[in-house]
XYZ file of C-alpha atoms in Angstrom:
666
model
C -25.204 10.795 121.284
C -25.837 7.296 119.887
C -24.625 6.641 116.341
C -27.259 6.899 113.630
C -28.115 3.667 111.831
C -26.315 3.390 108.507
C -28.526 3.967 105.484
C -28.152 4.736 101.776
C -28.294 8.470 102.354
C -25.299 8.268 104.710
C -23.397 6.317 102.067
C -24.236 8.902 99.424
C -23.208 11.680 101.785
C -19.692 10.236 101.809
C -19.508 11.171 98.134
C -20.849 14.650 98.839
C -18.336 15.226 101.618
C -15.343 14.038 99.603
C -16.410 16.135 96.626
C -16.843 19.371 98.512
C -13.670 18.807 100.559
C -11.454 18.044 97.543
C -12.790 20.975 95.511
C -12.333 23.297 98.478
C -8.764 22.124 99.100
C -7.898 22.634 95.431
C -9.822 25.916 95.389
C -11.015 24.766 91.996
C -13.571 22.358 90.604
C -17.237 21.440 90.322
C -18.914 20.202 93.508
C -22.504 20.577 92.293
C -22.821 17.546 90.004
C -21.189 15.050 92.409
C -23.419 16.219 95.235
C -26.511 16.116 93.033
C -25.819 12.665 91.543
C -24.537 11.007 94.724
C -27.761 9.070 95.352
C -27.880 7.737 91.769
C -24.225 6.737 92.005
C -24.717 4.967 95.317
C -27.479 2.754 93.927
C -25.682 1.988 90.673
C -22.250 1.255 92.120
C -23.351 -0.696 95.178
C -26.278 -2.652 93.749
C -25.707 -3.087 90.009
C -22.279 -2.239 88.614
C -20.098 -5.335 88.121
C -16.425 -4.556 88.613
C -13.381 -5.759 90.505
C -11.310 -2.991 92.137
C -8.393 -5.426 92.443
C -8.395 -6.010 88.679
C -9.699 -2.875 86.933
C -9.000 -4.494 83.539
C -11.230 -7.550 84.115
C -12.534 -8.228 80.615
C -16.216 -8.707 81.477
C -16.590 -5.751 83.809
C -19.416 -3.306 83.281
C -18.204 -0.038 81.803
C -18.956 3.239 83.566
C -18.571 6.590 81.803
C -18.934 9.999 83.435
C -19.858 12.045 80.382
C -20.356 15.189 82.477
C -16.675 14.914 83.324
C -16.461 18.249 85.129
C -18.040 16.323 88.025
C -14.893 14.223 88.250
C -14.845 14.119 92.038
C -17.928 11.935 91.832
C -15.931 9.274 90.008
C -12.835 9.690 92.151
C -14.901 9.360 95.324
C -16.554 6.193 93.985
C -13.242 4.637 93.015
C -11.735 5.437 96.398
C -14.694 4.232 98.436
C -15.122 0.958 96.552
C -11.507 -0.083 96.995
C -9.592 0.866 93.866
C -5.968 1.892 94.216
C -6.880 5.539 94.738
C -6.032 6.699 98.230
C -7.388 9.517 100.338
C -4.080 11.295 99.711
C -4.774 11.021 95.972
C -8.097 12.753 96.560
C -6.332 15.470 98.533
C -4.173 16.071 95.444
C -7.228 16.783 93.271
C -6.303 19.016 90.318
C -2.626 19.150 91.305
C 0.396 18.501 89.073
C 1.159 14.811 88.452
C -1.763 13.638 90.557
C -3.963 10.647 89.749
C -6.970 12.934 90.138
C -6.831 15.623 87.427
C -9.602 18.142 86.907
C -11.444 15.875 84.475
C -11.221 12.079 84.404
C -8.170 11.137 82.334
C -7.716 7.662 80.909
C -4.568 6.048 82.311
C -4.262 8.222 85.411
C -6.547 6.569 87.960
C -7.472 2.876 87.811
C -11.119 2.407 86.893
C -11.393 5.469 84.662
C -12.528 3.989 81.348
C -12.182 7.099 79.184
C -11.125 10.729 79.266
C -14.161 12.978 79.544
C -14.688 16.695 79.784
C -15.568 17.899 76.281
C -19.303 17.512 76.774
C -21.165 14.913 74.760
C -18.109 12.848 73.933
C -18.511 10.657 76.998
C -21.924 9.428 75.890
C -20.438 8.933 72.417
C -17.653 6.799 73.915
C -20.289 4.856 75.833
C -22.147 4.159 72.584
C -18.872 2.848 71.157
C -18.333 0.595 74.171
C -21.860 -0.769 73.934
C -21.417 -1.329 70.198
C -18.173 -3.203 70.851
C -19.796 -5.346 73.550
C -22.763 -6.285 71.358
C -20.628 -7.059 68.301
C -17.961 -8.960 70.238
C -20.650 -11.004 71.986
C -22.208 -11.911 68.641
C -18.828 -12.954 67.279
C -17.675 -15.056 70.251
C -20.511 -16.111 72.562
C -21.850 -19.629 72.099
C -24.801 -21.461 73.640
C -24.245 -21.687 77.359
C -21.126 -19.520 77.210
C -21.951 -15.787 77.452
C -18.309 -14.830 78.011
C -18.954 -11.315 76.679
C -21.923 -10.045 78.679
C -21.826 -6.680 80.376
C -23.583 -3.326 80.513
C -22.323 0.139 79.694
C -23.586 2.790 82.102
C -23.229 6.501 81.482
C -23.944 9.615 83.545
C -24.644 12.758 81.541
C -26.003 16.247 82.071
C -27.722 19.123 80.315
C -24.509 20.173 78.604
C -24.033 16.740 77.036
C -27.565 16.861 75.642
C -27.137 20.371 74.278
C -24.001 19.389 72.355
C -24.858 18.258 68.835
C -22.799 15.088 69.119
C -25.365 13.670 71.536
C -27.937 13.771 68.735
C -25.590 11.975 66.351
C -24.686 9.126 68.671
C -28.051 8.696 70.413
C -29.763 8.432 67.053
C -27.356 5.741 65.895
C -27.500 3.873 69.232
C -31.260 3.566 68.877
C -30.962 2.367 65.289
C -28.388 -0.250 66.314
C -30.524 -1.446 69.236
C -27.794 -1.167 71.860
C -29.893 -2.641 74.651
C -27.056 -2.845 77.181
C -26.462 0.898 77.124
C -28.073 2.678 80.085
C -27.692 6.431 80.529
C -28.711 8.480 83.569
C -29.572 12.088 82.808
C -28.812 14.480 85.649
C -31.782 16.771 85.014
C -30.960 19.533 87.490
C -31.935 22.493 85.297
C -28.686 24.369 85.920
C -25.638 25.130 83.777
C -22.838 27.628 84.286
C -24.935 30.541 83.069
C -27.863 29.719 85.328
C -31.252 28.096 84.836
C -31.269 26.264 81.510
C -34.960 26.906 80.817
C -33.822 30.116 79.134
C -31.856 28.205 76.468
C -32.743 24.503 76.703
C -36.422 23.640 76.430
C -36.228 20.398 74.428
C -38.756 17.664 75.148
C -36.074 15.156 76.116
C -38.553 12.307 76.567
C -39.930 12.615 73.050
C -36.497 13.293 71.626
C -35.062 10.005 72.877
C -38.206 8.044 72.172
C -37.938 9.214 68.564
C -34.388 7.824 68.492
C -35.747 4.419 69.475
C -34.694 4.530 73.118
C -36.608 3.356 76.130
C -37.167 6.421 78.315
C -37.848 6.059 82.037
C -38.957 8.974 84.138
C -38.571 11.694 85.066
C -37.950 10.075 88.452
C -36.740 11.559 91.715
C -32.959 11.296 91.452
C -32.690 11.343 95.236
C -35.108 8.415 95.779
C -33.027 5.239 96.022
C -36.012 2.949 95.502
C -37.026 4.808 92.333
C -33.460 4.654 90.990
C -33.267 0.928 91.685
C -36.606 0.226 90.014
C -35.620 2.300 86.971
C -32.320 0.442 86.621
C -34.040 -2.945 86.777
C -36.506 -1.805 84.115
C -33.636 -0.552 81.955
C -31.761 -3.839 82.226
C -34.885 -5.800 81.272
C -35.151 -4.151 77.833
C -32.502 -5.881 75.774
C -33.620 -4.362 72.475
C -33.312 -0.640 73.170
C -30.839 1.645 74.926
C -32.354 3.350 77.940
C -32.342 6.925 79.174
C -33.281 7.317 82.829
C -34.267 10.929 83.454
C -33.417 11.824 87.041
C -34.694 15.053 88.528
C -31.967 16.179 90.910
C -30.897 19.212 92.885
C -27.425 20.414 91.965
C -25.259 20.719 95.078
C -27.804 18.744 97.101
C -27.234 19.293 100.820
C -25.798 22.799 100.627
C -28.313 25.023 102.472
C -27.580 28.233 100.561
C -26.174 27.070 97.231
C -28.067 23.931 96.258
C -30.184 24.358 93.157
C -28.119 27.336 92.002
C -25.341 27.913 89.497
C -23.163 29.098 92.416
C -22.167 25.489 93.164
C -21.719 24.362 89.562
C -18.118 25.327 88.959
C -16.745 26.842 92.156
C -15.905 25.683 95.683
C -18.688 26.039 98.232
C -16.466 27.941 100.648
C -15.522 27.009 104.200
C -18.580 28.597 105.808
C -21.020 26.876 103.441
C -19.242 23.542 103.840
C -19.678 23.801 107.608
C -23.392 24.453 107.135
C -23.622 21.577 104.666
C -21.991 19.171 107.103
C -24.572 20.137 109.669
C -27.454 19.812 107.196
C -26.281 16.380 106.069
C -25.631 15.127 109.572
C -22.001 14.604 108.644
C -19.925 15.596 111.686
C -16.622 14.260 110.351
C -13.510 16.267 109.578
C -12.476 16.964 105.973
C -11.497 13.778 104.117
C -12.511 11.647 107.108
C -14.675 8.616 106.293
C -15.910 6.397 109.164
C -14.855 2.761 109.022
C -18.409 1.418 108.842
C -19.054 3.520 105.737
C -15.842 2.274 104.131
C -16.942 -1.302 104.864
C -20.376 -0.729 103.357
C -18.843 0.712 100.188
C -16.001 -1.815 99.787
C -16.493 -3.657 96.507
C -13.389 -5.835 96.575
C -14.846 -9.100 97.898
C -17.903 -8.867 95.660
C -15.754 -7.973 92.666
C -13.366 -10.839 93.287
C -16.299 -13.259 93.487
C -17.769 -11.924 90.237
C -14.491 -12.340 88.417
C -13.859 -15.810 89.855
C -17.305 -16.892 88.691
C -16.571 -15.548 85.205
C -13.172 -17.230 85.222
C -14.959 -20.557 85.703
C -17.191 -19.809 82.733
C -14.140 -18.842 80.699
C -12.322 -22.047 81.611
C -15.268 -24.135 80.403
C -15.542 -22.016 77.266
C -11.846 -22.487 76.486
C -12.243 -26.275 76.752
C -15.352 -26.338 74.577
C -14.145 -23.764 72.036
C -10.343 -23.537 72.292
C -9.778 -21.716 69.000
C -12.411 -19.089 69.753
C -11.013 -18.582 73.250
C -7.471 -18.123 71.961
C -8.666 -15.676 69.314
C -10.718 -13.632 71.786
C -7.829 -13.552 74.242
C -5.497 -12.301 71.497
C -7.884 -9.584 70.426
C -8.620 -8.381 73.951
C -4.872 -8.118 74.526
C -4.627 -5.834 71.494
C -2.161 -8.143 69.749
C -2.229 -8.557 65.981
C -1.866 -12.043 64.472
C 1.717 -13.284 64.676
C 2.101 -13.507 60.912
C 0.506 -10.144 60.091
C 3.724 -8.149 59.625
C 5.170 -10.738 57.239
C 1.912 -10.933 55.289
C 1.785 -7.138 55.090
C 5.340 -6.986 53.784
C 4.457 -9.517 51.106
C 1.517 -7.336 50.027
C 3.726 -4.245 49.878
C 6.153 -6.112 47.632
C 3.245 -7.164 45.419
C 2.110 -3.532 45.141
C 5.593 -2.545 44.051
C 5.668 -5.299 41.442
C 2.276 -4.324 39.990
C 3.372 -0.677 39.664
C -0.205 0.574 39.263
C -1.237 4.134 38.530
C -4.401 4.534 40.597
C -5.845 6.921 43.176
C -4.442 6.336 46.633
C -8.020 5.914 47.940
C -8.281 2.906 45.581
C -4.872 1.715 46.739
C -6.249 1.931 50.275
C -9.229 -0.251 49.376
C -6.956 -2.774 47.685
C -4.879 -2.915 50.852
C -7.995 -3.448 52.949
C -8.904 -6.350 50.686
C -5.464 -7.813 51.394
C -5.302 -7.065 55.123
C -8.977 -7.531 56.025
C -9.008 -11.349 55.888
C -5.953 -11.370 58.152
C -7.513 -9.117 60.793
C -10.946 -10.147 62.097
C -10.616 -7.387 64.703
C -11.129 -4.680 62.079
C -14.373 -2.775 62.664
C -14.685 -0.350 59.794
C -17.086 2.355 58.788
C -17.713 5.544 56.915
C -19.787 8.656 57.485
C -22.112 8.043 54.518
C -19.306 8.100 51.954
C -18.300 4.465 51.597
C -18.536 4.650 47.814
C -16.179 7.619 47.764
C -13.910 6.748 50.680
C -13.636 3.154 49.390
C -13.630 1.718 52.905
C -15.799 -1.274 52.048
C -13.698 -4.332 51.298
C -14.849 -7.711 50.007
C -15.353 -9.254 53.447
C -17.411 -6.436 54.963
C -20.747 -7.180 56.625
C -22.731 -4.338 58.175
C -23.556 -4.603 61.866
C -26.983 -3.192 61.032
C -27.872 -6.448 59.245
C -25.440 -8.894 60.885
C -24.982 -8.779 64.660
C -21.513 -10.264 64.214
C -20.632 -7.876 61.375
C -17.481 -5.842 60.923
C -18.666 -2.613 59.313
C -20.730 0.329 60.581
C -22.701 2.562 58.270
C -22.419 5.678 60.441
C -24.575 7.958 58.311
C -23.707 11.649 58.085
C -22.188 11.735 61.579
C -18.465 12.522 61.295
C -18.066 13.722 64.890
C -20.179 10.943 66.326
C -18.334 8.331 64.281
C -14.925 9.472 65.493
C -15.934 9.575 69.155
C -17.722 6.213 68.900
C -14.513 4.735 67.484
C -12.697 5.958 70.590
C -15.170 4.022 72.716
C -14.756 0.915 70.570
C -10.972 1.067 70.946
C -11.183 1.642 74.697
C -13.504 -1.327 75.124
C -11.032 -3.646 73.453
C -11.297 -6.467 70.976
C -11.405 -4.293 67.864
C -9.255 -1.986 65.766
C -11.718 0.633 64.520
C -11.344 2.642 61.349
C -13.736 5.227 59.974
C -13.748 7.514 56.983
C -14.900 10.814 55.575
C -13.525 13.510 53.272
C -10.471 15.256 54.703
C -12.375 18.537 54.746
C -14.963 17.093 57.112
C -12.328 16.109 59.617
C -13.211 19.590 60.888
C -16.551 18.305 62.162
C -14.747 15.586 64.115
C -11.657 17.498 65.219
C -12.139 17.228 68.958
C -12.738 13.475 68.876
C -9.536 13.045 66.851
C -7.729 15.024 69.524
C -9.217 12.829 72.254
C -7.953 9.681 70.537
C -4.478 11.206 70.510
C -4.789 12.317 74.125
C -5.770 8.781 75.196
C -3.213 7.069 72.891
C -5.809 4.793 71.334
C -5.337 2.710 68.193
C -7.975 4.416 66.063
C -7.536 4.814 62.309
C -9.043 7.845 60.578
C -9.319 7.474 56.817
C -9.581 10.782 54.965
C -9.974 10.970 51.201
C -10.321 13.805 48.682
C -7.193 15.264 50.157
C -6.588 18.524 48.252
C -7.694 20.861 45.492
C -7.200 17.754 43.375
C -10.763 16.718 44.144
C -11.773 19.366 41.627
C -15.231 20.616 40.814
C -16.832 20.490 44.274
C -14.944 23.673 45.021
C -13.447 25.350 48.080
C -16.099 24.132 50.547
C -14.813 20.605 49.955
C -11.156 21.292 49.167
C -8.924 21.001 52.247
C -6.107 23.509 52.608
C -5.165 23.916 56.267
C -6.341 20.514 57.541
C -3.147 18.570 56.892
C -1.075 21.014 58.932
C -3.559 20.712 61.777
C -3.360 16.921 61.789
C 0.418 16.839 61.479
C 0.860 19.131 64.461
C -1.450 17.169 66.747
C 0.671 15.487 69.446
C 0.690 11.687 69.303
C -1.260 11.544 66.032
C 0.572 9.907 63.118
C -0.521 11.400 59.794
C 0.232 9.777 56.441
C -0.343 11.164 52.937
C 1.022 8.527 50.555
C 2.312 9.153 47.046
C 1.306 5.844 45.431
C 0.175 2.266 46.031
C 3.344 1.221 47.855
C 3.306 4.135 50.286
C -0.434 3.563 50.821
C 0.155 -0.056 51.804
C 3.011 0.920 54.120
C 0.840 3.596 55.735
C -1.895 1.046 56.477
C 0.648 -1.405 57.870
C 2.145 1.222 60.170
C -1.285 2.375 61.372
C -2.255 -1.180 62.261
C 1.041 -2.032 63.941
C 0.946 1.150 66.000
C -0.492 0.336 69.407
C 0.095 3.601 71.229
C -1.933 6.164 69.330
C -4.214 7.041 66.443
C -3.342 7.460 62.783
C -4.771 9.644 60.017
C -4.490 8.125 56.545
C -5.005 10.773 53.869
C -5.754 9.606 50.339
C -6.293 11.185 46.932
C -9.259 11.165 44.603
C -7.092 11.493 41.498
C -4.786 8.832 40.067
C -1.151 8.845 41.197
C 1.746 7.335 39.235
C 3.846 4.530 40.681
C 7.261 5.579 41.981
C 10.251 3.313 41.363
C 12.152 2.312 44.525
C 14.837 -0.013 45.792
C 14.159 -2.471 48.606
C 15.909 -0.117 51.041
C 13.765 2.804 49.948
C 10.627 0.712 50.510
C 11.891 -0.142 53.989
C 12.587 3.538 54.703
C 9.007 4.606 53.919
C 8.084 3.525 57.449
C 10.409 6.231 58.783
C 8.042 8.887 57.478
C 10.487 10.525 55.061
C 13.177 9.091 52.832
C 15.319 9.793 49.785
C 13.288 8.770 46.753
C 15.700 10.151 44.142
C 19.293 11.176 44.596
C 22.247 12.738 42.814
C 25.983 12.181 43.103
C 26.359 15.753 44.312
C 23.256 17.292 45.836
C 22.716 20.952 44.999
C 19.033 21.199 45.885
C 16.513 19.148 47.829
C 12.870 18.925 46.777
C 10.512 17.772 49.515
C 6.969 16.616 48.905
C 4.132 14.335 49.952
C 1.181 12.610 48.353
C 0.091 13.544 44.854
C 2.716 16.270 44.573
C 5.636 13.834 44.755
C 5.120 13.328 41.024
C 5.281 17.113 40.609
C 8.612 17.138 42.459
C 9.887 14.318 40.271
C 8.960 16.187 37.087
C 10.684 19.309 38.429
C 13.757 17.217 39.253
C 13.915 16.048 35.634
C 13.942 19.650 34.412
C 16.519 20.766 36.973
C 18.770 17.796 36.247
C 18.645 18.724 32.557
C 20.033 22.113 33.620
C 22.977 20.409 35.302
C 21.795 20.583 38.926
C 22.128 17.662 41.331
C 18.638 17.110 42.709
C 17.506 15.017 45.674
C 13.778 14.272 45.979
C 12.570 13.453 49.470
C 9.165 11.845 49.762
C 7.708 12.632 53.167
C 4.396 10.797 53.534
C 4.431 11.301 57.313
C 6.353 14.380 58.463
C 5.513 13.793 62.129
C 6.872 10.245 61.896
C 10.018 11.574 60.230
C 10.502 14.090 63.021
C 10.456 11.238 65.549
C 13.444 9.564 63.878
C 16.913 9.902 65.368
C 18.951 12.970 64.504
C 21.458 10.977 62.444
C 18.755 9.667 60.101
C 17.139 13.088 59.730
C 20.538 14.558 58.854
C 21.142 11.759 56.368
C 17.890 12.578 54.537
C 18.033 16.364 54.902
C 21.713 17.259 55.287
C 22.109 20.651 56.903
C 24.848 21.539 54.431
C 22.306 21.637 51.605
C 20.414 24.845 52.234
C 18.677 25.064 48.880
C 15.364 23.402 49.593
C 11.924 23.669 48.037
C 8.837 21.895 49.327
C 5.763 21.338 47.185
C 2.316 20.277 48.339
C -1.235 21.340 47.533
C -1.918 22.329 51.128
C -1.089 25.296 53.343
C 2.427 26.406 52.433
C 3.656 27.715 55.778
C 3.820 24.267 57.401
C 6.710 23.167 55.206
C 9.100 25.912 56.310
C 10.034 23.707 59.260
C 11.836 21.532 56.656
C 12.965 24.140 54.143
C 13.978 26.761 56.670
C 13.091 30.390 56.200
C 15.694 30.593 53.447
C 13.970 27.878 51.455
C 10.821 28.093 49.373
C 7.441 26.407 49.446
C 5.168 25.875 46.482
C 1.759 25.422 48.044
C -1.571 26.955 48.923
C -1.970 30.370 50.532
C -5.697 30.773 49.779
C -8.762 28.581 49.532
C -9.462 26.679 46.323
C -11.900 27.150 43.461
C -14.423 25.038 41.571
C -12.846 23.603 38.416
C -11.299 20.384 37.100
C -8.225 19.317 39.054
C -5.753 19.958 36.238
C -6.975 23.500 35.795
C -6.722 24.156 39.526
C -3.123 22.947 39.784
C -2.164 25.308 36.977
C -4.208 28.195 38.427
C -2.604 27.901 41.869
C 0.877 27.214 40.529
C 1.294 23.733 41.968
C 3.374 22.654 38.976
C 6.822 21.416 38.066
C 7.518 24.730 36.346
C 6.680 26.606 39.542
C 9.046 24.382 41.522
C 11.839 24.956 38.998
C 11.251 28.718 39.192
C 11.335 28.583 42.991
C 14.697 26.789 42.890
C 16.084 29.341 40.463
C 14.960 32.185 42.702
C 16.875 30.809 45.687
C 20.151 32.544 46.444
């Protein structure tokens, strides 16, 4: 039989075949979305997406995000076919231990995967962050004739992403910000795991996104290549609004008995159905076999190399015309802080110690931003509608809403959206994002915080109003268990400083840290300055250190944040009774636990078993430092509405309670 002429449907069928074969081999996965979106992907990746498989980190590449990350084999098939370093053997290892092809796309595993997706809705949020970073970076660095930052962010998403509330938060803000280079393709297949979504998802998606300020195209036939191409051209032409292209598709397209049904959403098709699908698609090839002519048609390496070489020429001319801008942009894209930042930060910390102010640590944080902000043009700050309380605005802030080249985002009441957008900003490069809310409302954003930790991104979460010390707003706003949750999150550094010096050190460490996110937790109430030696100031960076010592240590008091002053007052009383008291300030317990064993033993010698921890947060966390034989003065219930002083007395977070706890120890 003569070979059929190659066409776009054949090229899309390569995706379908790889998806169903890999899921079947793993006996686990989601073949439906890759098969349903194959035609959209073929048009986007072969005709529009600008990338270089031989240099996945090319700075001016278009970004592609698969928000419906359960369809990961779609992305893996695209990366393999277009020439990235992702072999057919890697595809055969889909969902296997230590493979480059895990069940959901994971940042850092396969080249070309821009972000970790899976928790639905966060992918589109990351895409908003990438588009925000592109627009802001372009405004800061592009000059007439030199559009060195000029690329699109494309995102695939499904019904689940649109049902998640985060999609409302980020789509609303994207429209307000006019992110015209953000183009999203909605896989409108009408199916989720439980079946046909018309029973639980009847939104008017067109009107919804139009009300956000988006351009909406469609619904179009998501299997019509000409319609997809025309929609993409129309989307690119609107530089003022983000675009949603609504694509009517058939989930599992090509499967005679399972297409259009939930059966193919999250389970292998089965050998018999795959055989029927091969026949229906006119795909006579063995599992994981791709004909050479199809590989050649998909190969994006030569085109990608040409695109990057062309941009390199533009960059070379830009660097000659604007050498300082080029050097600054190169530094920022590399994620490097200015060479003199650490020294400047140390000078500020010394100044804080000399001033010895008694102020709230949230105010100390703002003062530090005023000192560090002029040194770090890469800072892109923000707050979820609480800037006046979080104190995240510093003197050099300019909102991106009013200034395209600004450095501050007014996120509105969108804690989850803010946190996930910051992940996208960090992944894009060129910025160090920070965003703020009350510590209690970290709960809204919890999964995005976890994703930052999972992806090891330099994202800084500023949380204020850190305890019952916020007072009259009551238990709905008073965090109790949140600190323990943050401190036990892998790869997240959490800091709760005791005064201005620890606050400045915490900011310095968050900014210097390039391999993960940081939570900075600050007080509403004023905190007294703690007297330290130069060595003690240096040891703050180790997360825990000896703040006060005795010639012979009988008891160790451990504390963090506002309660360090409580521990100090208790130490005065105990010392008056003749006890040798060591006070350990532990602004970052997780950082302390990462220190070497010798240092940990030096601070908390195992021979001293009398230990009491005090903090106005959940008590149980601190037993990892006191041991079960020690005591913890902390919270075991939720708070109440009253002035802070009354609450500390009511819940027994006092020096007297600490002294009593020491006396009760055997």
